[in-house]
Amino acid sequence: MLASDDIDRIRHLVSIVADADGEQPLNEDATLALAGDDPAVSHHLLDEAGELIGYAQSNARHGTAQLLVHPLRRRRGHGGRLLLDVAGHGVWAFGDLPGARRFATTRGLAERRRLLVMERPLEPPSGAVFEGVRPFDPASEAEQLLAVNAAAFDWHPEQAHFSRADLDARMAEDWYDPAGLLVSADADGLTGFHWTKRHPDGRGEVYILATHPRAQGTGLGRRLLAAGLEHLAATGSATVHLYVEASNARAVELYERAGFAVVHRDVLYAPDPRSSDDR
Ligand SMILES: CC(C)(COP(=O)(O)OP(=O)(O)OC[C@H]1O[C@@H](n2cnc3c(N)ncnc32)[C@H](O)[C@@H]1OP(=O)(O)O)[C@@H](O)C(=O)NCCC(=O)NCCS
């Protein structure tokens, strides 16, 4: 577990890097993990003369890492040292900035995953009613929600592991709004959900959209998506964005048909499995 002054130093470095690059170097998961005690998470701090100049975080469960170096201390080998600390993990390059791409590819890493951010404007609410779609009941439906998530994302490296603790941590966040977590059900229980998120600046997000395989191909995803967008519009969001794997062609198509366009890309660089040189 990190000491609280180390958490503060890392957050400070993260904000300096974000200002310099125009890109957040740690994602939500890694930011939450700073104050957590997940045994799968390791922290690597790089100090020089008492100043924090670099930080890496690896997650053994996801097999991934995130690393950053102070903008004024770059191109002196610090990034390479942190990369050795997290060896064996893929490394996220948020925004796929040219320097990070060059850093990763010159060290024998290759693009393994591409995460897209898609966005669209929101029109004022239409007043449409979505039959069979209603708010989630956390008292009785948490396990069902996790079961739908696990079945829908059984192929997904991170979302497949979304646990009760992950759910509880998000429901304890300031942004959590029970009315923005919409579900659908049949006689056997929940068939799908659309968890929307309203950011402090008012932007809306399709946070998680999942339908159980038994209900897929019936138009349920489209209906849950539309119901969540109506909710976000009704609460005042002018835009909505989402994260989706570029390889998830069905989801990308669903979002394109709903008017979303790609505005941003994150790339995971990892050792090339075809190469015997597994640095
Ligand atoms: C990517 C990052 C970690 C590199 O840290 P670093 O301390 O500069 O890394 P090193 O000194 O070990 O390696 C530098 C090498 O990376 C490449 N590189 C890094 N920045 C570059 C840039 N702006 N333009 C071109 N190449 C660059 C070059 O190959 C460089 O070697 P060179 O200086 O001999 O030409 C740092 O720029 C950073 O914190 N970026 C923001 C967070 C991020 O993108 N992390 C994901 C990394 S995949």
mmCIF file of C-alpha atoms and ligand atoms in Angstrom:
data_model
loop_
_atom_site.group_PDB
_atom_site.id
_atom_site.type_symbol
_atom_site.label_atom_id
_atom_site.label_comp_id
_atom_site.label_asym_id
_atom_site.label_seq_id
_atom_site.Cartn_x
_atom_site.Cartn_y
_atom_site.Cartn_z
ATOM 1 C CA MET A 1 0.000 0.000 0.000
ATOM 2 C CA LEU A 2 1.260 3.503 -0.780
ATOM 3 C CA ALA A 3 1.900 6.053 1.979
ATOM 4 C CA SER A 4 -0.417 9.045 1.705
ATOM 5 C CA ASP A 5 2.431 11.500 0.919
ATOM 6 C CA ASP A 6 3.549 9.215 -1.933
ATOM 7 C CA ILE A 7 -0.027 9.213 -3.270
ATOM 8 C CA ASP A 8 0.067 13.036 -3.199
ATOM 9 C CA ARG A 9 3.461 13.115 -4.966
ATOM 10 C CA ILE A 10 2.212 10.738 -7.688
ATOM 11 C CA ARG A 11 -0.985 12.770 -8.188
ATOM 12 C CA HIS A 12 1.111 15.927 -8.488
ATOM 13 C CA LEU A 13 3.399 14.311 -11.092
ATOM 14 C CA VAL A 14 0.345 13.006 -12.972
ATOM 15 C CA SER A 15 -1.091 16.537 -13.180
ATOM 16 C CA ILE A 16 2.240 17.978 -14.455
ATOM 17 C CA VAL A 17 2.429 15.257 -17.140
ATOM 18 C CA ALA A 18 -1.238 15.764 -18.094
ATOM 19 C CA ASP A 19 -0.714 19.528 -18.493
ATOM 20 C CA ALA A 20 2.434 19.035 -20.610
ATOM 21 C CA ASP A 21 1.052 16.284 -22.873
ATOM 22 C CA GLY A 22 -2.641 17.235 -23.005
ATOM 23 C CA GLU A 23 -3.308 13.634 -22.056
ATOM 24 C CA GLN A 24 -4.029 11.877 -18.732
ATOM 25 C CA PRO A 25 -1.183 9.372 -18.187
ATOM 26 C CA LEU A 26 -3.165 7.174 -15.732
ATOM 27 C CA ASN A 27 -6.658 5.861 -16.425
ATOM 28 C CA GLU A 28 -9.530 5.714 -13.924
ATOM 29 C CA ASP A 29 -8.653 2.213 -12.766
ATOM 30 C CA ALA A 30 -5.015 3.079 -12.029
ATOM 31 C CA THR A 31 -6.012 6.358 -10.362
ATOM 32 C CA LEU A 32 -8.399 4.513 -8.006
ATOM 33 C CA ALA A 33 -5.664 1.913 -7.344
ATOM 34 C CA LEU A 34 -3.321 4.595 -5.902
ATOM 35 C CA ALA A 35 -5.344 4.709 -2.691
ATOM 36 C CA GLY A 36 -6.361 1.040 -2.768
ATOM 37 C CA ASP A 37 -4.699 -2.113 -1.453
ATOM 38 C CA ASP A 38 -5.217 -4.494 -4.386
ATOM 39 C CA PRO A 39 -2.466 -7.164 -4.101
ATOM 40 C CA ALA A 40 -2.389 -7.442 -7.932
ATOM 41 C CA VAL A 41 -1.190 -3.833 -8.198
ATOM 42 C CA SER A 42 2.507 -2.851 -7.872
ATOM 43 C CA HIS A 43 3.850 0.684 -7.635
ATOM 44 C CA HIS A 44 7.292 1.802 -8.826
ATOM 45 C CA LEU A 45 8.471 5.286 -7.859
ATOM 46 C CA LEU A 46 11.552 6.855 -9.422
ATOM 47 C CA ASP A 47 13.164 9.535 -7.242
ATOM 48 C CA GLU A 48 16.002 11.887 -8.096
ATOM 49 C CA ALA A 49 17.409 14.151 -5.353
ATOM 50 C CA GLY A 50 14.217 13.734 -3.355
ATOM 51 C CA GLU A 51 11.958 14.653 -6.283
ATOM 52 C CA LEU A 52 9.563 12.171 -7.872
ATOM 53 C CA ILE A 53 10.466 12.136 -11.587
ATOM 54 C CA GLY A 54 8.761 8.941 -12.732
ATOM 55 C CA TYR A 55 6.107 6.443 -11.753
ATOM 56 C CA ALA A 56 4.918 3.084 -13.074
ATOM 57 C CA GLN A 57 2.007 0.955 -11.958
ATOM 58 C CA SER A 58 1.530 -2.644 -13.043
ATOM 59 C CA ASN A 59 -1.578 -4.776 -12.629
ATOM 60 C CA ALA A 60 -0.870 -8.516 -12.594
ATOM 61 C CA ARG A 61 -4.545 -9.372 -13.083
ATOM 62 C CA HIS A 62 -4.781 -7.306 -16.292
ATOM 63 C CA GLY A 63 -1.190 -8.005 -17.396
ATOM 64 C CA THR A 64 -0.818 -4.285 -18.103
ATOM 65 C CA ALA A 65 1.118 -1.278 -16.820
ATOM 66 C CA GLN A 66 0.997 2.508 -17.057
ATOM 67 C CA LEU A 67 4.107 4.645 -16.756
ATOM 68 C CA LEU A 68 5.060 8.285 -16.885
ATOM 69 C CA VAL A 69 8.173 10.448 -16.668
ATOM 70 C CA HIS A 70 8.345 14.139 -15.702
ATOM 71 C CA PRO A 71 8.299 16.220 -18.925
ATOM 72 C CA LEU A 72 11.631 17.921 -18.055
ATOM 73 C CA ARG A 73 13.383 14.619 -17.290
ATOM 74 C CA ARG A 74 12.610 12.709 -20.470
ATOM 75 C CA ARG A 75 14.975 11.081 -22.963
ATOM 76 C CA ARG A 76 17.527 10.218 -20.275
ATOM 77 C CA GLY A 77 16.622 6.548 -19.898
ATOM 78 C CA HIS A 78 14.158 6.940 -16.997
ATOM 79 C CA GLY A 79 11.248 5.579 -19.018
ATOM 80 C CA GLY A 80 13.356 2.594 -20.023
ATOM 81 C CA ARG A 81 14.195 1.912 -16.366
ATOM 82 C CA LEU A 82 10.520 1.995 -15.367
ATOM 83 C CA LEU A 83 9.727 -0.297 -18.301
ATOM 84 C CA LEU A 84 12.176 -2.845 -16.844
ATOM 85 C CA ASP A 85 10.354 -2.573 -13.488
ATOM 86 C CA VAL A 86 7.112 -3.634 -15.194
ATOM 87 C CA ALA A 87 8.715 -6.113 -17.630
ATOM 88 C CA GLY A 88 6.315 -8.767 -18.896
ATOM 89 C CA HIS A 89 3.326 -6.391 -18.848
ATOM 90 C CA GLY A 90 1.796 -4.586 -21.798
ATOM 91 C CA VAL A 91 2.071 -0.786 -21.494
ATOM 92 C CA TRP A 92 -0.753 1.647 -22.225
ATOM 93 C CA ALA A 93 -0.061 4.712 -24.360
ATOM 94 C CA PHE A 94 -3.058 6.994 -23.801
ATOM 95 C CA GLY A 95 -3.660 9.139 -26.865
ATOM 96 C CA ASP A 96 -1.010 7.090 -28.695
ATOM 97 C CA LEU A 97 1.289 10.135 -28.672
ATOM 98 C CA PRO A 98 4.181 9.934 -31.178
ATOM 99 C CA GLY A 99 6.903 9.958 -28.449
ATOM 100 C CA ALA A 100 5.254 7.079 -26.568
ATOM 101 C CA ARG A 101 4.781 5.093 -29.795
ATOM 102 C CA ARG A 102 8.453 5.535 -30.640
ATOM 103 C CA PHE A 103 9.481 4.719 -27.044
ATOM 104 C CA ALA A 104 7.482 1.453 -27.113
ATOM 105 C CA THR A 105 8.330 0.277 -30.619
ATOM 106 C CA THR A 106 12.069 0.937 -30.256
ATOM 107 C CA ARG A 107 11.990 -1.341 -27.206
ATOM 108 C CA GLY A 108 10.553 -4.290 -29.100
ATOM 109 C CA LEU A 109 6.919 -3.735 -28.097
ATOM 110 C CA ALA A 110 4.166 -3.926 -30.694
ATOM 111 C CA GLU A 111 0.557 -2.717 -30.801
ATOM 112 C CA ARG A 112 -1.616 -5.362 -29.134
ATOM 113 C CA ARG A 113 -4.903 -3.580 -28.404
ATOM 114 C CA ARG A 114 -6.525 -0.373 -29.570
ATOM 115 C CA LEU A 115 -9.162 1.303 -27.449
ATOM 116 C CA LEU A 116 -11.313 3.909 -29.171
ATOM 117 C CA VAL A 117 -13.098 6.869 -27.654
ATOM 118 C CA MET A 118 -16.261 7.638 -29.613
ATOM 119 C CA GLU A 119 -18.423 10.706 -29.117
ATOM 120 C CA ARG A 120 -21.579 12.398 -30.337
ATOM 121 C CA PRO A 121 -23.624 15.456 -29.408
ATOM 122 C CA LEU A 122 -26.892 14.945 -27.504
ATOM 123 C CA GLU A 123 -30.127 16.546 -28.580
ATOM 124 C CA PRO A 124 -32.581 17.744 -25.912
ATOM 125 C CA PRO A 125 -34.587 14.822 -24.453
ATOM 126 C CA SER A 126 -37.339 13.501 -26.743
ATOM 127 C CA GLY A 127 -39.587 12.246 -23.957
ATOM 128 C CA ALA A 128 -39.476 8.728 -25.440
ATOM 129 C CA VAL A 129 -40.479 5.866 -23.132
ATOM 130 C CA PHE A 130 -38.459 2.644 -23.273
ATOM 131 C CA GLU A 131 -40.705 -0.217 -22.250
ATOM 132 C CA GLY A 132 -39.074 -2.823 -20.026
ATOM 133 C CA VAL A 133 -36.147 -0.549 -19.162
ATOM 134 C CA ARG A 134 -36.009 0.634 -15.551
ATOM 135 C CA PRO A 135 -33.462 1.704 -12.885
ATOM 136 C CA PHE A 136 -31.250 -0.912 -11.221
ATOM 137 C CA ASP A 137 -32.135 -2.143 -7.715
ATOM 138 C CA PRO A 138 -28.755 -2.405 -5.896
ATOM 139 C CA ALA A 139 -30.321 -4.155 -2.873
ATOM 140 C CA SER A 140 -31.424 -7.236 -4.830
ATOM 141 C CA GLU A 141 -29.802 -7.176 -8.283
ATOM 142 C CA ALA A 142 -26.044 -6.646 -7.756
ATOM 143 C CA GLU A 143 -25.098 -10.311 -8.315
ATOM 144 C CA GLN A 144 -27.323 -10.511 -11.422
ATOM 145 C CA LEU A 145 -25.716 -7.377 -12.819
ATOM 146 C CA LEU A 146 -22.251 -8.900 -12.298
ATOM 147 C CA ALA A 147 -23.422 -12.130 -13.975
ATOM 148 C CA VAL A 148 -24.661 -10.242 -17.059
ATOM 149 C CA ASN A 149 -21.383 -8.310 -17.170
ATOM 150 C CA ALA A 150 -19.284 -11.501 -16.885
ATOM 151 C CA ALA A 151 -21.276 -13.277 -19.634
ATOM 152 C CA ALA A 152 -21.238 -10.292 -21.992
ATOM 153 C CA PHE A 153 -17.518 -9.552 -21.474
ATOM 154 C CA ASP A 154 -16.090 -13.080 -20.994
ATOM 155 C CA TRP A 155 -13.547 -12.284 -23.752
ATOM 156 C CA HIS A 156 -12.503 -8.893 -22.377
ATOM 157 C CA PRO A 157 -9.119 -8.638 -20.572
ATOM 158 C CA GLU A 158 -10.319 -6.206 -17.877
ATOM 159 C CA GLN A 159 -14.099 -5.975 -17.925
ATOM 160 C CA ALA A 160 -14.409 -9.777 -17.516
ATOM 161 C CA HIS A 161 -12.944 -9.358 -14.009
ATOM 162 C CA PHE A 162 -15.342 -6.610 -12.886
ATOM 163 C CA SER A 163 -16.053 -7.729 -9.324
ATOM 164 C CA ARG A 164 -18.372 -6.954 -6.432
ATOM 165 C CA ALA A 165 -15.600 -4.779 -4.965
ATOM 166 C CA ASP A 166 -15.294 -2.875 -8.289
ATOM 167 C CA LEU A 167 -19.063 -2.359 -8.353
ATOM 168 C CA ASP A 168 -19.156 -1.167 -4.728
ATOM 169 C CA ALA A 169 -16.195 1.207 -5.286
ATOM 170 C CA ARG A 170 -17.971 2.851 -8.224
ATOM 171 C CA MET A 171 -21.301 3.068 -6.385
ATOM 172 C CA ALA A 172 -19.434 4.963 -3.630
ATOM 173 C CA GLU A 173 -18.112 7.566 -6.113
ATOM 174 C CA ASP A 174 -19.614 11.070 -6.180
ATOM 175 C CA TRP A 175 -20.805 10.674 -9.759
ATOM 176 C CA TYR A 176 -22.837 7.510 -9.048
ATOM 177 C CA ASP A 177 -26.522 8.065 -9.811
ATOM 178 C CA PRO A 178 -28.850 5.053 -9.319
ATOM 179 C CA ALA A 179 -31.295 6.565 -11.853
ATOM 180 C CA GLY A 180 -28.526 6.440 -14.488
ATOM 181 C CA LEU A 181 -28.007 2.684 -14.223
ATOM 182 C CA LEU A 182 -30.752 1.214 -16.388
ATOM 183 C CA VAL A 183 -31.592 -2.486 -16.624
ATOM 184 C CA SER A 184 -33.814 -4.858 -18.581
ATOM 185 C CA ALA A 185 -35.071 -8.261 -17.407
ATOM 186 C CA ASP A 186 -36.943 -11.387 -18.456
ATOM 187 C CA ALA A 187 -38.450 -14.191 -16.339
ATOM 188 C CA ASP A 188 -34.947 -15.505 -15.556
ATOM 189 C CA GLY A 189 -33.606 -12.184 -14.295
ATOM 190 C CA LEU A 190 -31.571 -9.314 -15.740
ATOM 191 C CA THR A 191 -30.888 -9.500 -19.491
ATOM 192 C CA GLY A 192 -28.868 -6.309 -19.863
ATOM 193 C CA PHE A 193 -27.858 -2.981 -18.416
ATOM 194 C CA HIS A 194 -26.655 0.436 -19.470
ATOM 195 C CA TRP A 195 -24.664 2.273 -16.836
ATOM 196 C CA THR A 196 -24.411 5.940 -17.725
ATOM 197 C CA LYS A 197 -22.003 8.354 -16.086
ATOM 198 C CA ARG A 198 -22.290 12.114 -15.818
ATOM 199 C CA HIS A 199 -18.890 13.769 -15.433
ATOM 200 C CA PRO A 200 -18.480 16.824 -13.133
ATOM 201 C CA ASP A 201 -18.137 19.025 -16.245
ATOM 202 C CA GLY A 202 -21.529 17.777 -17.457
ATOM 203 C CA ARG A 203 -20.349 15.425 -20.223
ATOM 204 C CA GLY A 204 -22.183 12.132 -20.394
ATOM 205 C CA GLU A 205 -20.620 8.707 -20.838
ATOM 206 C CA VAL A 206 -21.852 5.291 -21.883
ATOM 207 C CA TYR A 207 -19.953 3.790 -18.945
ATOM 208 C CA ILE A 208 -20.891 0.118 -19.433
ATOM 209 C CA LEU A 209 -23.385 -1.310 -21.911
ATOM 210 C CA ALA A 210 -23.866 -5.080 -21.672
ATOM 211 C CA THR A 211 -26.472 -7.585 -22.808
ATOM 212 C CA HIS A 212 -26.556 -11.248 -21.805
ATOM 213 C CA PRO A 213 -25.818 -13.634 -24.717
ATOM 214 C CA ARG A 214 -29.355 -15.099 -24.356
ATOM 215 C CA ALA A 215 -30.790 -11.700 -25.278
ATOM 216 C CA GLN A 216 -28.249 -10.605 -27.903
ATOM 217 C CA GLY A 217 -29.343 -9.948 -31.489
ATOM 218 C CA THR A 218 -32.833 -8.824 -30.411
ATOM 219 C CA GLY A 219 -32.314 -5.063 -30.555
ATOM 220 C CA LEU A 220 -31.928 -4.901 -26.745
ATOM 221 C CA GLY A 221 -28.491 -3.233 -26.890
ATOM 222 C CA ARG A 222 -29.851 -0.513 -29.176
ATOM 223 C CA ARG A 223 -32.837 0.048 -26.851
ATOM 224 C CA LEU A 224 -30.715 0.198 -23.669
ATOM 225 C CA LEU A 225 -28.288 2.546 -25.440
ATOM 226 C CA ALA A 226 -31.115 4.881 -26.512
ATOM 227 C CA ALA A 227 -32.705 4.803 -23.038
ATOM 228 C CA GLY A 228 -29.395 5.783 -21.400
ATOM 229 C CA LEU A 229 -28.803 8.595 -23.919
ATOM 230 C CA GLU A 230 -32.304 9.909 -23.173
ATOM 231 C CA HIS A 231 -31.456 9.863 -19.441
ATOM 232 C CA LEU A 232 -28.180 11.757 -20.031
ATOM 233 C CA ALA A 233 -29.948 14.326 -22.235
ATOM 234 C CA ALA A 234 -32.655 14.752 -19.580
ATOM 235 C CA THR A 235 -30.014 15.429 -16.908
ATOM 236 C CA GLY A 236 -28.449 18.130 -19.081
ATOM 237 C CA SER A 237 -25.481 16.517 -20.865
ATOM 238 C CA ALA A 238 -24.726 18.107 -24.248
ATOM 239 C CA THR A 239 -22.315 15.385 -25.399
ATOM 240 C CA VAL A 240 -21.799 11.690 -24.727
ATOM 241 C CA HIS A 241 -18.671 9.592 -25.192
ATOM 242 C CA LEU A 242 -17.660 5.971 -24.648
ATOM 243 C CA TYR A 243 -14.678 3.610 -24.732
ATOM 244 C CA VAL A 244 -14.763 0.541 -26.988
ATOM 245 C CA GLU A 245 -12.215 -2.005 -28.219
ATOM 246 C CA ALA A 246 -11.459 -1.390 -31.915
ATOM 247 C CA SER A 247 -11.651 -5.185 -32.379
ATOM 248 C CA ASN A 248 -15.231 -5.296 -31.028
ATOM 249 C CA ALA A 249 -16.714 -4.781 -34.487
ATOM 250 C CA ARG A 250 -20.349 -5.378 -33.480
ATOM 251 C CA ALA A 251 -20.210 -2.751 -30.740
ATOM 252 C CA VAL A 252 -18.346 -0.230 -32.932
ATOM 253 C CA GLU A 253 -21.036 -0.688 -35.597
ATOM 254 C CA LEU A 254 -23.835 -0.249 -33.030
ATOM 255 C CA TYR A 255 -22.295 3.033 -31.895
ATOM 256 C CA GLU A 256 -21.594 4.268 -35.438
ATOM 257 C CA ARG A 257 -25.232 3.628 -36.347
ATOM 258 C CA ALA A 258 -26.239 5.585 -33.234
ATOM 259 C CA GLY A 259 -24.246 8.585 -34.503
ATOM 260 C CA PHE A 260 -20.968 8.187 -32.575
ATOM 261 C CA ALA A 261 -17.609 8.942 -34.254
ATOM 262 C CA VAL A 262 -14.046 8.110 -33.139
ATOM 263 C CA VAL A 263 -12.340 11.103 -31.472
ATOM 264 C CA HIS A 264 -9.420 9.472 -29.616
ATOM 265 C CA ARG A 265 -7.315 6.285 -29.463
ATOM 266 C CA ASP A 266 -5.408 4.502 -26.680
ATOM 267 C CA VAL A 267 -2.966 1.746 -27.639
ATOM 268 C CA LEU A 268 -1.594 -1.124 -25.569
ATOM 269 C CA TYR A 269 1.967 -2.008 -26.534
ATOM 270 C CA ALA A 270 3.196 -5.461 -25.534
ATOM 271 C CA PRO A 271 5.990 -7.874 -26.399
ATOM 272 C CA ASP A 272 5.304 -9.310 -29.851
ATOM 273 C CA PRO A 273 4.275 -12.970 -29.282
ATOM 274 C CA ARG A 274 5.724 -13.859 -32.708
ATOM 275 C CA SER A 275 9.153 -12.670 -31.572
ATOM 276 C CA SER A 276 11.408 -15.019 -29.584
ATOM 277 C CA ASP A 277 13.164 -11.928 -28.157
ATOM 278 C CA ASP A 278 10.743 -11.407 -25.256
ATOM 279 C CA ARG A 279 12.261 -8.301 -23.679
HETATM 280 C C1 LIG B 1 6.929 7.698 -23.001
HETATM 281 C C2 LIG B 1 7.756 8.142 -21.792
HETATM 282 C C3 LIG B 1 7.439 7.236 -20.602
HETATM 283 C C4 LIG B 1 9.259 8.016 -22.156
HETATM 284 O O1 LIG B 1 10.028 8.348 -21.018
HETATM 285 P P1 LIG B 1 11.596 8.724 -21.199
HETATM 286 O O2 LIG B 1 12.156 8.899 -19.840
HETATM 287 O O3 LIG B 1 11.730 9.833 -22.174
HETATM 288 O O4 LIG B 1 12.143 7.367 -21.850
HETATM 289 P P2 LIG B 1 13.665 6.965 -22.174
HETATM 290 O O5 LIG B 1 14.575 8.115 -21.930
HETATM 291 O O6 LIG B 1 13.969 5.687 -21.484
HETATM 292 O O7 LIG B 1 13.570 6.627 -23.733
HETATM 293 C C5 LIG B 1 13.507 7.660 -24.634
HETATM 294 C C6 LIG B 1 13.315 7.064 -26.033
HETATM 295 O O8 LIG B 1 11.906 6.992 -26.326
HETATM 296 C C7 LIG B 1 11.668 7.574 -27.623
HETATM 297 N N1 LIG B 1 11.047 8.878 -27.414
HETATM 298 C C8 LIG B 1 10.580 9.346 -26.232
HETATM 299 N N2 LIG B 1 10.024 10.551 -26.413
HETATM 300 C C9 LIG B 1 10.135 10.850 -27.714
HETATM 301 C C10 LIG B 1 9.753 11.965 -28.501
HETATM 302 N N3 LIG B 1 9.115 13.021 -27.964
HETATM 303 N N4 LIG B 1 10.005 11.937 -29.814
HETATM 304 C C11 LIG B 1 10.633 10.883 -30.364
HETATM 305 N N5 LIG B 1 11.048 9.806 -29.660
HETATM 306 C C12 LIG B 1 10.799 9.797 -28.359
HETATM 307 C C13 LIG B 1 13.021 7.685 -28.282
HETATM 308 O O9 LIG B 1 13.302 6.421 -28.852
HETATM 309 C C14 LIG B 1 13.925 7.955 -27.087
HETATM 310 O O10 LIG B 1 15.233 7.588 -27.282
HETATM 311 P P3 LIG B 1 16.303 8.753 -27.672
HETATM 312 O O11 LIG B 1 16.112 9.832 -26.648
HETATM 313 O O12 LIG B 1 17.630 8.054 -27.570
HETATM 314 O O13 LIG B 1 15.929 9.178 -29.060
HETATM 315 C C15 LIG B 1 7.457 9.626 -21.424
HETATM 316 O O14 LIG B 1 7.544 10.403 -22.618
HETATM 317 C C16 LIG B 1 6.118 9.865 -20.799
HETATM 318 O O15 LIG B 1 6.004 9.884 -19.574
HETATM 319 N N6 LIG B 1 5.061 10.066 -21.627
HETATM 320 C C17 LIG B 1 3.708 10.257 -21.095
HETATM 321 C C18 LIG B 1 3.123 8.929 -20.569
HETATM 322 C C19 LIG B 1 3.073 7.841 -21.649
HETATM 323 O O16 LIG B 1 2.794 8.086 -22.808
HETATM 324 N N7 LIG B 1 3.300 6.607 -21.207
HETATM 325 C C20 LIG B 1 3.168 5.451 -22.084
HETATM 326 C C21 LIG B 1 4.492 4.904 -22.535
HETATM 327 S S1 LIG B 1 4.229 3.601 -23.711
#
